Tab-separated table of C-alpha atoms and ligand atoms in Angstrom:
chain	number	residue	atom	x	y	z
A	652	UNK	CA	-80.636	-44.280	59.773
A	653	UNK	CA	-79.978	-45.877	63.724
A	654	UNK	CA	-77.820	-43.953	65.503
A	655	UNK	CA	-76.691	-46.257	69.011
A	656	UNK	CA	-78.153	-46.273	71.788
A	657	UNK	CA	-75.352	-46.471	74.771
A	658	UNK	CA	-76.689	-46.842	78.530
A	659	UNK	CA	-76.336	-48.420	81.818
A	660	UNK	CA	-78.683	-49.176	83.810
A	661	UNK	CA	-76.208	-49.157	87.426
A	662	UNK	CA	-79.316	-51.320	89.051
A	663	UNK	CA	-78.665	-50.825	93.198
A	664	UNK	CA	-75.365	-49.416	92.948
A	665	UNK	CA	-73.230	-46.307	94.064
A	666	UNK	CA	-72.883	-43.935	95.949
A	667	UNK	CA	-72.871	-39.977	95.455
A	668	UNK	CA	-69.372	-39.369	96.332
A	669	UNK	CA	-68.938	-42.956	93.651
A	670	UNK	CA	-71.160	-41.442	90.984
A	671	UNK	CA	-68.979	-38.060	90.943
A	672	UNK	CA	-66.091	-39.319	90.024
A	673	UNK	CA	-68.307	-42.387	87.499
A	674	UNK	CA	-69.870	-39.766	86.330
A	675	UNK	CA	-67.053	-36.970	85.876
A	676	UNK	CA	-64.816	-39.658	83.782
A	677	UNK	CA	-67.489	-40.672	81.578
A	678	UNK	CA	-68.362	-37.208	80.639
A	679	UNK	CA	-64.220	-37.182	80.399
A	680	UNK	CA	-63.819	-39.180	77.155
A	681	UNK	CA	-67.104	-39.297	75.114
A	682	UNK	CA	-65.471	-41.208	72.088
A	683	UNK	CA	-65.252	-37.940	69.201
A	684	UNK	CA	-67.780	-38.728	66.347
A	685	UNK	CA	-71.566	-38.579	66.105
A	686	UNK	CA	-74.338	-41.704	65.438
A	687	UNK	CA	-74.471	-42.586	68.835
A	688	UNK	CA	-75.498	-41.150	71.754
A	689	UNK	CA	-74.808	-42.473	76.386
A	690	UNK	CA	-76.769	-42.888	79.051
A	691	UNK	CA	-76.807	-43.306	82.098
A	692	UNK	CA	-79.431	-44.456	84.453
A	693	UNK	CA	-78.093	-44.377	88.454
A	694	UNK	CA	-80.854	-45.764	91.233
A	695	UNK	CA	-84.091	-43.211	92.407
A	696	UNK	CA	-82.207	-40.202	94.714
A	697	UNK	CA	-78.847	-39.980	93.109
A	698	UNK	CA	-80.961	-38.844	89.403
A	699	UNK	CA	-81.169	-35.527	89.749
A	700	UNK	CA	-77.555	-34.660	90.973
A	701	UNK	CA	-76.674	-36.477	87.827
A	702	UNK	CA	-79.119	-34.546	86.179
A	703	UNK	CA	-77.200	-31.331	87.707
A	704	UNK	CA	-73.468	-32.815	86.973
A	705	UNK	CA	-74.003	-34.269	82.972
A	706	UNK	CA	-75.809	-30.534	82.114
A	707	UNK	CA	-73.838	-29.187	79.148
A	708	UNK	CA	-72.368	-33.091	78.159
A	709	UNK	CA	-73.760	-35.566	75.477
A	710	UNK	CA	-74.469	-37.706	78.140
A	711	UNK	CA	-78.677	-38.560	79.276
A	712	UNK	CA	-80.571	-39.446	82.235
A	713	UNK	CA	-82.916	-42.324	82.636
A	714	UNK	CA	-84.693	-43.707	85.897
A	715	UNK	CA	-84.915	-47.862	86.047
A	716	UNK	CA	-88.411	-48.122	86.564
A	717	UNK	CA	-91.623	-45.988	86.914
A	718	UNK	CA	-94.682	-46.244	88.717
A	719	UNK	CA	-97.517	-47.006	86.093
A	720	UNK	CA	-99.914	-44.699	87.919
A	721	UNK	CA	-99.472	-40.652	87.458
A	722	UNK	CA	-99.921	-39.443	91.695
A	723	UNK	CA	-102.008	-40.234	95.167
A	724	UNK	CA	-101.154	-42.252	97.362
A	725	UNK	CA	-98.731	-45.047	96.266
A	726	UNK	CA	-96.253	-45.431	99.103
A	727	UNK	CA	-92.895	-45.799	97.335
A	728	UNK	CA	-93.516	-45.241	94.299
A	729	UNK	CA	-91.174	-42.595	91.912
A	730	UNK	CA	-94.267	-40.880	88.991
A	731	UNK	CA	-93.365	-40.423	85.504
A	732	UNK	CA	-93.900	-37.056	85.885
A	733	UNK	CA	-91.730	-36.882	89.061
A	734	UNK	CA	-89.456	-38.448	86.150
A	735	UNK	CA	-90.032	-35.651	83.643
A	736	UNK	CA	-90.226	-32.985	86.670
A	737	UNK	CA	-85.933	-33.996	87.599
A	738	UNK	CA	-84.829	-33.783	83.776
A	739	UNK	CA	-84.610	-37.348	83.334
A	740	UNK	CA	-84.615	-38.596	78.731
A	741	UNK	CA	-85.576	-41.692	79.400
A	742	UNK	CA	-86.665	-44.951	82.300
A	743	UNK	CA	-86.681	-47.736	81.461
A	744	UNK	CA	-89.781	-50.535	81.763
A	745	UNK	CA	-90.090	-54.232	82.672
A	746	UNK	CA	-86.450	-55.012	83.412
A	747	UNK	CA	-86.449	-59.353	83.887
A	748	UNK	CA	-85.853	-57.715	87.532
A	749	UNK	CA	-88.411	-56.045	88.243
A	750	UNK	CA	-90.730	-58.574	86.315
A	751	UNK	CA	-88.990	-61.594	88.157
A	752	UNK	CA	-88.355	-59.843	91.974
A	753	UNK	CA	-91.172	-58.069	92.183
A	754	UNK	CA	-93.678	-59.673	89.860
A	755	UNK	CA	-94.099	-57.122	87.763
A	756	UNK	CA	-96.275	-58.137	84.476
A	757	UNK	CA	-96.604	-57.996	81.103
A	758	UNK	CA	-99.954	-55.655	81.322
A	759	UNK	CA	-98.244	-54.103	84.229
A	760	UNK	CA	-95.465	-52.512	82.033
A	761	UNK	CA	-97.119	-51.824	79.723
A	762	UNK	CA	-99.450	-49.272	81.972
A	763	UNK	CA	-95.316	-48.673	83.045
A	764	UNK	CA	-94.799	-48.036	79.731
A	765	UNK	CA	-97.304	-45.743	78.413
A	766	UNK	CA	-97.289	-43.401	81.421
A	767	UNK	CA	-93.792	-42.465	80.491
A	768	UNK	CA	-94.962	-41.365	77.486
A	769	UNK	CA	-97.361	-39.698	78.310
A	770	UNK	CA	-95.011	-37.848	80.294
A	771	UNK	CA	-92.856	-36.720	77.404
A	772	UNK	CA	-90.653	-39.813	79.017
A	773	UNK	CA	-88.650	-41.928	76.500
A	774	UNK	CA	-89.602	-46.518	77.468
A	775	UNK	CA	-87.287	-48.299	77.058
A	776	UNK	CA	-89.387	-51.500	77.656
A	777	UNK	CA	-86.873	-55.278	78.227
A	778	UNK	CA	-88.119	-57.792	77.433
A	779	UNK	CA	-86.424	-61.752	77.957
A	780	UNK	CA	-86.228	-65.226	77.629
A	781	UNK	CA	-84.929	-67.485	80.597
A	782	UNK	CA	-82.481	-69.720	80.072
A	783	UNK	CA	-84.999	-72.907	79.950
A	784	UNK	CA	-87.242	-71.228	77.797
A	785	UNK	CA	-84.809	-70.819	75.158
A	786	UNK	CA	-84.194	-74.722	76.426
A	787	UNK	CA	-87.208	-75.516	75.053
A	788	UNK	CA	-87.046	-73.086	72.484
A	789	UNK	CA	-89.434	-70.827	73.358
A	790	UNK	CA	-87.291	-67.538	73.297
A	791	UNK	CA	-90.391	-65.973	70.312
A	792	UNK	CA	-93.395	-66.830	71.615
A	793	UNK	CA	-91.950	-65.432	75.467
A	794	UNK	CA	-90.741	-62.519	73.013
A	795	UNK	CA	-93.971	-61.682	71.774
A	796	UNK	CA	-95.828	-61.852	74.237
A	797	UNK	CA	-93.844	-59.563	76.395
A	798	UNK	CA	-93.720	-56.990	73.469
A	799	UNK	CA	-97.159	-57.764	71.814
A	800	UNK	CA	-99.202	-56.748	75.413
A	801	UNK	CA	-96.914	-53.248	74.654
A	802	UNK	CA	-97.934	-53.755	71.971
A	803	UNK	CA	-101.981	-54.107	72.661
A	804	UNK	CA	-102.034	-51.251	75.604
A	805	UNK	CA	-100.273	-48.864	73.376
A	806	UNK	CA	-100.203	-49.556	69.257
A	807	UNK	CA	-97.620	-49.850	67.357
A	808	UNK	CA	-97.019	-46.112	66.749
A	809	UNK	CA	-95.952	-45.580	70.510
A	810	UNK	CA	-92.556	-47.022	68.741
A	811	UNK	CA	-91.774	-44.196	67.895
A	812	UNK	CA	-91.064	-42.633	71.303
A	813	UNK	CA	-90.428	-45.519	72.723
A	814	UNK	CA	-86.479	-48.143	72.579
A	815	UNK	CA	-86.833	-51.436	72.916
A	816	UNK	CA	-84.211	-53.814	74.642
A	817	UNK	CA	-83.111	-57.931	73.986
A	818	UNK	CA	-82.172	-59.259	77.355
A	819	UNK	CA	-81.786	-62.822	77.167
A	820	UNK	CA	-82.335	-63.629	80.817
A	821	UNK	CA	-79.569	-66.222	81.566
A	822	UNK	CA	-77.385	-63.354	80.083
A	823	UNK	CA	-78.072	-61.051	82.541
A	824	UNK	CA	-74.545	-60.699	85.530
A	825	UNK	CA	-73.247	-63.829	84.447
A	826	UNK	CA	-70.325	-63.594	81.753
A	827	UNK	CA	-72.070	-65.399	79.836
A	828	UNK	CA	-73.147	-63.217	76.533
A	829	UNK	CA	-75.403	-64.306	73.190
A	830	UNK	CA	-73.294	-64.920	70.948
A	831	UNK	CA	-74.265	-61.511	68.431
A	832	UNK	CA	-75.443	-64.504	66.154
A	833	UNK	CA	-78.190	-65.849	69.201
A	834	UNK	CA	-78.539	-61.623	69.184
A	835	UNK	CA	-79.040	-61.150	65.944
A	836	UNK	CA	-82.021	-63.652	65.526
A	837	UNK	CA	-83.939	-62.184	68.222
A	838	UNK	CA	-83.941	-58.758	66.950
A	839	UNK	CA	-84.704	-59.657	63.167
A	840	UNK	CA	-87.558	-61.491	64.454
A	841	UNK	CA	-88.299	-58.400	67.342
A	842	UNK	CA	-87.547	-56.184	64.384
A	843	UNK	CA	-89.539	-58.587	61.952
A	844	UNK	CA	-92.515	-57.867	64.984
A	845	UNK	CA	-93.297	-54.179	64.334
A	846	UNK	CA	-92.865	-54.530	60.878
A	847	UNK	CA	-96.166	-56.796	60.336
A	848	UNK	CA	-98.032	-54.437	61.788
A	849	UNK	CA	-95.419	-50.648	60.615
A	850	UNK	CA	-92.406	-51.070	58.339
A	851	UNK	CA	-91.854	-47.744	59.194
A	852	UNK	CA	-92.170	-47.952	62.658
A	853	UNK	CA	-89.991	-51.559	62.625
A	854	UNK	CA	-87.056	-49.355	60.459
A	855	UNK	CA	-86.363	-46.965	62.579
A	856	UNK	CA	-86.982	-48.580	66.638
A	857	UNK	CA	-83.627	-48.485	68.660
A	858	UNK	CA	-82.744	-52.793	69.507
A	859	UNK	CA	-80.619	-52.367	72.566
A	860	UNK	CA	-78.954	-56.387	73.516
A	861	UNK	CA	-78.085	-56.365	76.820
A	862	UNK	CA	-76.629	-58.992	78.749
A	863	UNK	CA	-72.797	-59.543	80.224
A	864	UNK	CA	-71.771	-56.716	77.634
A	865	UNK	CA	-68.599	-55.338	77.664
A	866	UNK	CA	-65.807	-53.869	76.302
A	867	UNK	CA	-64.609	-56.675	74.436
A	868	UNK	CA	-67.280	-58.252	72.850
A	869	UNK	CA	-69.648	-54.344	72.484
A	870	UNK	CA	-68.243	-54.871	68.630
A	871	UNK	CA	-69.469	-58.340	67.337
A	872	UNK	CA	-71.927	-57.054	68.926
A	873	UNK	CA	-72.979	-53.613	67.558
A	874	UNK	CA	-71.795	-55.369	63.908
A	875	UNK	CA	-75.120	-56.938	63.760
A	876	UNK	CA	-77.937	-54.575	61.238
A	877	UNK	CA	-80.149	-54.695	63.811
A	878	UNK	CA	-78.658	-54.227	67.083
A	879	UNK	CA	-78.275	-50.940	67.849
A	880	UNK	CA	-77.197	-50.442	71.011
A	881	UNK	CA	-76.123	-51.467	74.402
A	882	UNK	CA	-78.105	-51.472	77.676
A	883	UNK	CA	-75.591	-52.152	79.933
A	884	UNK	CA	-74.898	-53.086	83.455
A	885	UNK	CA	-71.862	-54.361	85.334
A	886	UNK	CA	-69.435	-52.578	82.948
A	887	UNK	CA	-71.233	-49.023	83.479
A	888	UNK	CA	-70.276	-48.894	86.731
A	889	UNK	CA	-66.038	-48.120	85.896
A	890	UNK	CA	-66.779	-45.577	83.497
A	891	UNK	CA	-63.308	-46.499	81.458
A	892	UNK	CA	-65.500	-50.178	81.094
A	893	UNK	CA	-68.067	-48.193	79.792
A	894	UNK	CA	-66.368	-45.845	77.808
A	895	UNK	CA	-64.576	-48.642	75.789
A	896	UNK	CA	-68.749	-49.595	75.040
A	897	UNK	CA	-68.794	-46.686	73.188
A	898	UNK	CA	-65.542	-46.523	71.545
A	899	UNK	CA	-67.075	-49.586	69.202
A	900	UNK	CA	-70.014	-47.780	68.858
A	901	UNK	CA	-68.435	-45.089	68.404
A	902	UNK	CA	-65.616	-47.068	65.880
A	903	UNK	CA	-68.792	-48.625	63.882
A	904	UNK	CA	-70.288	-45.863	62.611
B	1193	13P	P1	-74.762	-57.119	82.772
B	1193	13P	O1	-74.198	-56.538	81.412
B	1193	13P	O2	-74.756	-56.637	84.029
B	1193	13P	O3	-75.107	-58.308	82.505
B	1193	13P	O4	-76.163	-56.458	83.476
B	1193	13P	C1	-77.073	-56.490	82.089
B	1193	13P	C2	-78.214	-55.179	82.320
B	1193	13P	O5	-79.048	-56.210	83.392
B	1193	13P	C3	-78.728	-53.908	82.161
B	1193	13P	O6	-80.209	-54.182	82.099
């Protein structure tokens, strides 16, 4: 049985003071019940302090990207081993902002995915199409290329210790959420791609939806059979907004 994962991607937001307040609010308001976990992904400088603040709580901590290299002359980069060293459990790889703004290729994303796993960190692999690609009818082939690069490099077995996030680029930060049916169609397709190689891995992997998810639309999305949680940007920056999504997950279990 797959649990829900409700993950907040803070992107480049926050400050020491604001994070203390946000994390305190989240920790204090974690819904009762089981069948879901909560994750926050702050910017690098705050990882250690958020790990410290969440100790003893059910809230886990992840990073937003990682280097594919394990150490060396890579100025400005952060190695996977450093993330595990400071207590991270997860890392987002291949977010569309990284692909579009920093030119990350699917091969590089696959290398980051594998490097994270070597360090014992669970990668959250983001995939998703742009509006132009959706309108051109190429959504599935775009997803297949992004997912396929990782399956080719790491093998389907690697998805036993990974999470996938479907984030349609046109829904990110726009307020234009995919309908539950639109999201479910793609989630079903992703699971089928994995199932073609390994049915048990496909049945167990968590596939999150991301793109303008909020308290008002979370229940409808999370009720879909292949949607196992959310990767939330804007609505993860206020404890009450984030907790409203967590409540929706707790209510479905
Ligand atoms: P929004 O929830 O702000 O649309 O962002 C989604 C996202 O990119 C999460 O990674």
